CSV table of C-alpha atoms in Angstrom, one decimal:
chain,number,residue,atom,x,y,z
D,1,UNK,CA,-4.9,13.9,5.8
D,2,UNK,CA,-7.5,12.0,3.3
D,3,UNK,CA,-7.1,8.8,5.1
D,4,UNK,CA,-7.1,10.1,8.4
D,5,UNK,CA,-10.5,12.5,8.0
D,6,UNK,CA,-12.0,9.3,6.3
D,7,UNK,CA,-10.5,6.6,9.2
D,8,UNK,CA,-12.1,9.3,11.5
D,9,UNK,CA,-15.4,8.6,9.3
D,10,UNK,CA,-16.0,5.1,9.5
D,11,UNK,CA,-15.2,5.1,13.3
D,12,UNK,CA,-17.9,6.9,14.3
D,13,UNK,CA,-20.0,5.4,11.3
D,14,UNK,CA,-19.4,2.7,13.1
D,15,UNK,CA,-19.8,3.7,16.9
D,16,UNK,CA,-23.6,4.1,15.9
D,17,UNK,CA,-24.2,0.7,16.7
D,18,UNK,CA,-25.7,-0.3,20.0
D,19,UNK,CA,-23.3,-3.1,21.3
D,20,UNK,CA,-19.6,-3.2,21.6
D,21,UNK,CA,-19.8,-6.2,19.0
D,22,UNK,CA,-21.7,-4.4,16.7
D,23,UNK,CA,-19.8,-1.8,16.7
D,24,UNK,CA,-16.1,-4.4,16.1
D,25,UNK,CA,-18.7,-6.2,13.4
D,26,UNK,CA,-19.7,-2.6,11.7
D,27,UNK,CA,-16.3,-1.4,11.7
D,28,UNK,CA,-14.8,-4.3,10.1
D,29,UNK,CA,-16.8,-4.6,7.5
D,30,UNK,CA,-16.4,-0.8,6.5
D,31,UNK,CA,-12.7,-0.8,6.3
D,32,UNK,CA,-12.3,-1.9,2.8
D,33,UNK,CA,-15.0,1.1,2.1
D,34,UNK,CA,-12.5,3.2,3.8
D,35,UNK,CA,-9.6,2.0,1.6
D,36,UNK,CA,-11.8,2.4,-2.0
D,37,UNK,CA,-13.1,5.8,-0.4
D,38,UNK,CA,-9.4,6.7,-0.1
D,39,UNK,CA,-8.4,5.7,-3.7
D,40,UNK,CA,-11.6,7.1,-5.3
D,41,UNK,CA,-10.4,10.4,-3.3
D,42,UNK,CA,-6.9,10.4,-4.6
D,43,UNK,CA,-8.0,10.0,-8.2
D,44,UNK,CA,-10.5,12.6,-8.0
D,45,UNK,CA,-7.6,14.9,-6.6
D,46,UNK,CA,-5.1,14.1,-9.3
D,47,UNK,CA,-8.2,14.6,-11.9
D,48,UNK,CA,-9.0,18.3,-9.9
D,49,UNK,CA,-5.3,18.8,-10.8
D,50,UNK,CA,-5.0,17.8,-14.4
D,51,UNK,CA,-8.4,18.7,-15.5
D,52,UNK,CA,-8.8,15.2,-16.8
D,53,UNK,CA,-9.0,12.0,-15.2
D,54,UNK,CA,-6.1,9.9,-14.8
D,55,UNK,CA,-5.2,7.2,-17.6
D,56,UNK,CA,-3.4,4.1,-17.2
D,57,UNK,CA,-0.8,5.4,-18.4
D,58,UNK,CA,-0.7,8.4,-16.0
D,59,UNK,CA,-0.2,6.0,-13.2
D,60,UNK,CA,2.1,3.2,-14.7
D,61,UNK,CA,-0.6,0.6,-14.4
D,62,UNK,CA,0.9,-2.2,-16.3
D,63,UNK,CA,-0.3,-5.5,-17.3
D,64,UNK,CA,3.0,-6.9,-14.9
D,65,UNK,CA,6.5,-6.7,-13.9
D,66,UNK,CA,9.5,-7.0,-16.1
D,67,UNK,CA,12.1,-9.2,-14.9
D,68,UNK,CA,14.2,-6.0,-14.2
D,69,UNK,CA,11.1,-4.9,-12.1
D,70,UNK,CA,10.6,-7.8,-10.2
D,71,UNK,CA,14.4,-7.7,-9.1
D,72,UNK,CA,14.1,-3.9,-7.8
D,73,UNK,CA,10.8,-4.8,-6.0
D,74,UNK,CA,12.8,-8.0,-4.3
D,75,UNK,CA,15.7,-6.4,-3.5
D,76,UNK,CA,14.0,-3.7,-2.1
D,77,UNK,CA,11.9,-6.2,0.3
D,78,UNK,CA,15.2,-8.1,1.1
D,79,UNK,CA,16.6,-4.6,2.4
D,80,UNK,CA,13.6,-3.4,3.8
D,81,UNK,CA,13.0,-6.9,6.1
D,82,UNK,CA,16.7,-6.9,7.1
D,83,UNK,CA,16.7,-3.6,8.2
D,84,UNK,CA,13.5,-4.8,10.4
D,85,UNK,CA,15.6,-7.3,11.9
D,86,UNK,CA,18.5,-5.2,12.7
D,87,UNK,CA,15.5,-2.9,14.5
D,88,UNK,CA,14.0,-5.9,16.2
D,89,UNK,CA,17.8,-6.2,17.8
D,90,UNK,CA,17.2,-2.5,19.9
D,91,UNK,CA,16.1,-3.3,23.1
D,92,UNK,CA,13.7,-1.5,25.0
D,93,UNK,CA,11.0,-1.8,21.8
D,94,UNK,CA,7.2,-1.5,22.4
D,95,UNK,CA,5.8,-3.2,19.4
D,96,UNK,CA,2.8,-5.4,19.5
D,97,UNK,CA,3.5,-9.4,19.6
D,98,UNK,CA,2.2,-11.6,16.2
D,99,UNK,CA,0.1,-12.9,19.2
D,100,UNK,CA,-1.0,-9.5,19.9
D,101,UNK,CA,-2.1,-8.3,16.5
D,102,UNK,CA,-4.1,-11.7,15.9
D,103,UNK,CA,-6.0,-10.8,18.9
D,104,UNK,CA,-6.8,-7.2,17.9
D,105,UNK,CA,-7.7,-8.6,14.5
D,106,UNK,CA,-10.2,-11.4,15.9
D,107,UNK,CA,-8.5,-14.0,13.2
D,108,UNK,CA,-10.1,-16.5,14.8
D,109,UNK,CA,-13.8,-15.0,15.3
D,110,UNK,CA,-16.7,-14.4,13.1
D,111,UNK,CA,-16.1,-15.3,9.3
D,112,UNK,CA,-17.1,-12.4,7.5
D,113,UNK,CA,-15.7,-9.4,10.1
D,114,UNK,CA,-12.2,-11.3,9.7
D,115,UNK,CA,-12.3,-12.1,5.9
D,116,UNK,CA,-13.6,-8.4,5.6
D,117,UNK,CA,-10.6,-6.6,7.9
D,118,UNK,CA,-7.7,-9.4,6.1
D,119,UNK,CA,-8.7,-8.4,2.7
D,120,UNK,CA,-9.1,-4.0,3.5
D,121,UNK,CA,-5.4,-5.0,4.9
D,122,UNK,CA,-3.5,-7.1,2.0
D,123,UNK,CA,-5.3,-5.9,-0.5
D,124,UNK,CA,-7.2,-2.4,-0.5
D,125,UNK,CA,-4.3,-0.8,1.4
D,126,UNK,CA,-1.5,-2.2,-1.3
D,127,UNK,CA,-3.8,-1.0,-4.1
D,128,UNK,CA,-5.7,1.9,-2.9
D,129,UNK,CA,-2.9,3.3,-0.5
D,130,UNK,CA,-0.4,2.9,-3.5
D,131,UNK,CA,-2.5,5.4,-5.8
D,132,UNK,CA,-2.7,8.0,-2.6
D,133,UNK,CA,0.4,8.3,-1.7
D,134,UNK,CA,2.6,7.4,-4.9
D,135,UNK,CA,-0.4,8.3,-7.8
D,136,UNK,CA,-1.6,11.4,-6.3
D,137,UNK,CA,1.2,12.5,-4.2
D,138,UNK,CA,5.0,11.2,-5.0
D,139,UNK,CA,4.4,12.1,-8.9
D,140,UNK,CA,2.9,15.4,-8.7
D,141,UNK,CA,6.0,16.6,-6.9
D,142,UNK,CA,8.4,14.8,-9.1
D,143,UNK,CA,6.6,15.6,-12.3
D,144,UNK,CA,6.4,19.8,-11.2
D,145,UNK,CA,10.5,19.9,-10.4
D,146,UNK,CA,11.0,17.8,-13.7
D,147,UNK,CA,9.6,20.1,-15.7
D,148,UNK,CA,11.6,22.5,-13.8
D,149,UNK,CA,15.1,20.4,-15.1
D,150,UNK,CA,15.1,18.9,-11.4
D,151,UNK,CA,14.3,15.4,-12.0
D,152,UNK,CA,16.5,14.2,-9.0
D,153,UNK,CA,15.4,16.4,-6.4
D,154,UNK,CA,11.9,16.2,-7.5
D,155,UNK,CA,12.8,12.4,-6.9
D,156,UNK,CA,14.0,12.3,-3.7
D,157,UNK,CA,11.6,15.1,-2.5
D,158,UNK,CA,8.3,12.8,-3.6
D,159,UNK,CA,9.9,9.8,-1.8
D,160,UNK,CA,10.3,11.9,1.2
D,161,UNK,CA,7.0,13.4,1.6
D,162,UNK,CA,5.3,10.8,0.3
D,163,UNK,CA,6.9,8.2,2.7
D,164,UNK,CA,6.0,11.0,5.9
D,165,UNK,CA,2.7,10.7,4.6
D,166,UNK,CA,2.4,7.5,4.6
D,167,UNK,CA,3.2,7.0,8.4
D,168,UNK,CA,1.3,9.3,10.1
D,169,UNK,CA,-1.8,7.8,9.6
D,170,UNK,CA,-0.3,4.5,10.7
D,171,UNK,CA,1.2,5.8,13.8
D,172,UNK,CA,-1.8,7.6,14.8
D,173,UNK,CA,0.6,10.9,15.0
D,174,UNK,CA,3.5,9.9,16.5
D,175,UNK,CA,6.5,9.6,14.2
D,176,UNK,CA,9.4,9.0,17.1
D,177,UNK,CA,10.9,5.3,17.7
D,178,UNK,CA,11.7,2.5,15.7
D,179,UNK,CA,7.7,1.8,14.8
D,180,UNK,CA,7.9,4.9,13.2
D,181,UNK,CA,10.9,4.6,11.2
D,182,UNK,CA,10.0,1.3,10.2
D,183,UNK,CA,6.8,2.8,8.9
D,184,UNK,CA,9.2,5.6,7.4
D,185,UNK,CA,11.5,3.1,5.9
D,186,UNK,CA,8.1,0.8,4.4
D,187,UNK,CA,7.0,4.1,2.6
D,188,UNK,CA,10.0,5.1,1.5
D,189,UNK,CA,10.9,1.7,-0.1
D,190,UNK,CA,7.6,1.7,-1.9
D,191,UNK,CA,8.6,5.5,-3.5
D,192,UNK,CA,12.0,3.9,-4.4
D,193,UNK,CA,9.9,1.1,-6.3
D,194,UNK,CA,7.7,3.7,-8.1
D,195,UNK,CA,10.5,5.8,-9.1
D,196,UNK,CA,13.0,3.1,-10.7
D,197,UNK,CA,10.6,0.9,-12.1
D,198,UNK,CA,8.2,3.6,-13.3
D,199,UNK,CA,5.1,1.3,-12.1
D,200,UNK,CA,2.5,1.7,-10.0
D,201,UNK,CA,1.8,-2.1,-10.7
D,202,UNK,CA,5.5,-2.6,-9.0
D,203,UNK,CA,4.6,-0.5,-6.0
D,204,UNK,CA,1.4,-1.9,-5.3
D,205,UNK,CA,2.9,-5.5,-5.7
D,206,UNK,CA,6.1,-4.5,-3.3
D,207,UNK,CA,3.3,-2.9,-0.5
D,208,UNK,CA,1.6,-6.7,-1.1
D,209,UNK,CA,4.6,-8.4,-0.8
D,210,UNK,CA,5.5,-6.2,2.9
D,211,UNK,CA,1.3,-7.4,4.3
D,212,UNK,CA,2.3,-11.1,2.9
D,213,UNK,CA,5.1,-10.9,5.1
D,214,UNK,CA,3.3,-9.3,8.3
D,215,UNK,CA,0.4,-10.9,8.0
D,216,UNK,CA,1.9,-14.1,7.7
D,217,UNK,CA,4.1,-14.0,10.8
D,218,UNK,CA,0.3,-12.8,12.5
D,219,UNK,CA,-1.1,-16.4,11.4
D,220,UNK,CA,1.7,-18.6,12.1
D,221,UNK,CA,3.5,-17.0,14.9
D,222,UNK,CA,0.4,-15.6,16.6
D,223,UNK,CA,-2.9,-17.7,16.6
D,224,UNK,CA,-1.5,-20.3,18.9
D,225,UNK,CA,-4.2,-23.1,19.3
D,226,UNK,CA,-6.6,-21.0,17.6
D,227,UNK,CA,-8.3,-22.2,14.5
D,228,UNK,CA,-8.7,-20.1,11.5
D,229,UNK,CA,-10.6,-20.3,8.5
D,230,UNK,CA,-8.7,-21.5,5.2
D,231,UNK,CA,-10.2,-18.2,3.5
D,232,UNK,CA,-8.3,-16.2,5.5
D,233,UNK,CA,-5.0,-18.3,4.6
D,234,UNK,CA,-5.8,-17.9,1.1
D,235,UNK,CA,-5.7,-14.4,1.4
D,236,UNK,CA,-3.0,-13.4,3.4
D,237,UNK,CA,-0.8,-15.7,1.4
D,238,UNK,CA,-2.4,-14.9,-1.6
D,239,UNK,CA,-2.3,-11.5,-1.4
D,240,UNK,CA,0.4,-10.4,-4.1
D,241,UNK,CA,-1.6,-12.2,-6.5
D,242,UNK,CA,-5.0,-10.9,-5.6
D,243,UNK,CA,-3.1,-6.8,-5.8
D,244,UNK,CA,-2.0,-7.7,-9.2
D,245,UNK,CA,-5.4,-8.7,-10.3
D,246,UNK,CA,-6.9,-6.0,-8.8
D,247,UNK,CA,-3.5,-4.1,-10.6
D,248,UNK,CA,-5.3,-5.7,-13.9
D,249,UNK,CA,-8.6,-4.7,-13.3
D,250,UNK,CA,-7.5,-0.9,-12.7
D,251,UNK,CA,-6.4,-1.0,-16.1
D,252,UNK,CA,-9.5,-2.3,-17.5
D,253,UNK,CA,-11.6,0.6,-15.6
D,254,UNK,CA,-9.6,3.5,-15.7
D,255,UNK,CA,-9.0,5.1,-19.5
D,256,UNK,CA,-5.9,4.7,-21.7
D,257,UNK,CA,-4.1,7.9,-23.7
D,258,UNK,CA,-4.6,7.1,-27.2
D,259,UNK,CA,-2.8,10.0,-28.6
D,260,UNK,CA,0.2,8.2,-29.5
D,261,UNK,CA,1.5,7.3,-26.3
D,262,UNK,CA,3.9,3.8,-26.3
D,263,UNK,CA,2.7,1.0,-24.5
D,264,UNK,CA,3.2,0.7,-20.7
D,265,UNK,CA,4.7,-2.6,-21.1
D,266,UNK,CA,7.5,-1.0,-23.7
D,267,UNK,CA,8.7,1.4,-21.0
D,268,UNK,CA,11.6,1.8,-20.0
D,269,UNK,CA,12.3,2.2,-16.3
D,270,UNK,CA,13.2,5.8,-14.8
D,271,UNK,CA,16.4,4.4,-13.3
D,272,UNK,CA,19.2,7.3,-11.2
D,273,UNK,CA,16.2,9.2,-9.8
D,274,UNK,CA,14.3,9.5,-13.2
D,275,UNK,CA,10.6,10.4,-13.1
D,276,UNK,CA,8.0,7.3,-13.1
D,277,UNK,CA,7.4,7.1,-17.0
D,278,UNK,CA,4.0,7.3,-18.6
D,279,UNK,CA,4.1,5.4,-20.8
């Protein structure tokens, strides 16, 4: 609901403008407003909630993966992309081409609306999306059935709901076909990721590594003879790195629970369904 009442915001923010290329100009460069509106949103809710803001700890912003992290997030994007391909084997699917998505995106137009709609889509929607729909959303359920002695089913139900969540806005309200359950599947995957490894960090570097992967098939399958800048290169292919640094600057903004709290690097991972740790 946040991110569709704020979408509806910035489109008619930008249907203000006079020309139909305004309008594609003043939209792009508001969607990475939209995605920081969005995050600023979901930590104000969880800090509604809690009567405090949200710590680093809160979220499982850590300074990186452990190697038992970074196998969960890879094994979770192996499943995840074969389960794509077994989809793309249906037939009868109406799914937009590589070629159609570069065209929607205008790739290959106007520097700054293109740089601007690349980086709100592999970046601000791993990072900001992440802390909606896993920060202020998948915990809240787990953590109120944990306390409850139902750490499992608080597990699976924050996956679940979360991962609905996650799609509608995507699918602009329709949740039937193999779109949707690809969208289903993508925000269930990124729960899983939250929930065994504890880490937000994890889960905004799996959603990164899932753009990498789509918006790299957009530039090489689908620009054709069309030329597009090398900034735009460097940030879809970039674009796990530049969600882990913004994963790094998170930490240095938000505050840190001093009152005895282990380090987040020290955790150990909520494996079997276990909560996302604090720590």
């Amino acid at each position: 609901m946040p991110a569709l009442i704020i979408g509806s915001t910035v489109a008619v923010l930008s249907g203000l403008a006079e020309s139909q290329g305004a309008r594609e100009t003043l939209g792009a460069l508001l969607m990475p407003v939209q995605f920081i509106a969005i995050a600023a949103l979901a930590l104000g809710a969880i800090a509604l909630v809690a009567l405090k803001l949200p710590t680093v700890e809160d979220l499982g912003l850590r300074r990186g993966l452990s190697g038992r992290d970074a196998i969960i997030v890879f094994v979770v994007f192996a499943v995840t992309h074969l389960l794509f391909w077994l989809f793309s084997l249906v037939p009868g699917q109406d799914t937009d081409s590589p070629t159609e998505i570069f065209a929607e995106m205008k790739l290959d137009g106007p520097l700054l609306p293109a740089a601007m709609v690349v980086i709100a889509s592999v970046i601000g929607a791993p990072v900001c999306e992440e802390i909606l729909y896993r920060g202020a959303v998948l915990r809240p359920i787990h953590d109120h059935l944990a306390r409850g002695g139902r750490a499992g089913l608080g597990a699976v139900l924050g996956i679940l709901v979360s991962a609905l969540m996650f799609a509608f806005p995507h699918l602009g309200g329709s949740l039937t076909g193999v779109e949707a359950i690809s969208y289903l599947i993508t925000g269930a995957a990124f729960g899983i990721v939250y929930v065994l490894t504890g880490s937000m960090t994890a889960a905004m570097i799996a959603h990164a590594l899932q753009s990498w992967a789509a918006f790299g098939q957009v530039l090489v399958f689908g620009r054709g003879d069309a030329s597009v800048s090398p900034l735009i290169w460097i940030l879809v292919l970039g674009c796990p790195l530049w969600v882990y640094l913004c994963a790094r600057g998170l930490r240095a903004l938000l505050p840190h629970d001093r009152r005895g709290a282990a380090p987040a690097d020290s955790a150990q991972p909520a494996g079997g369904g276990g909560a996302p740790d604090r720590r």
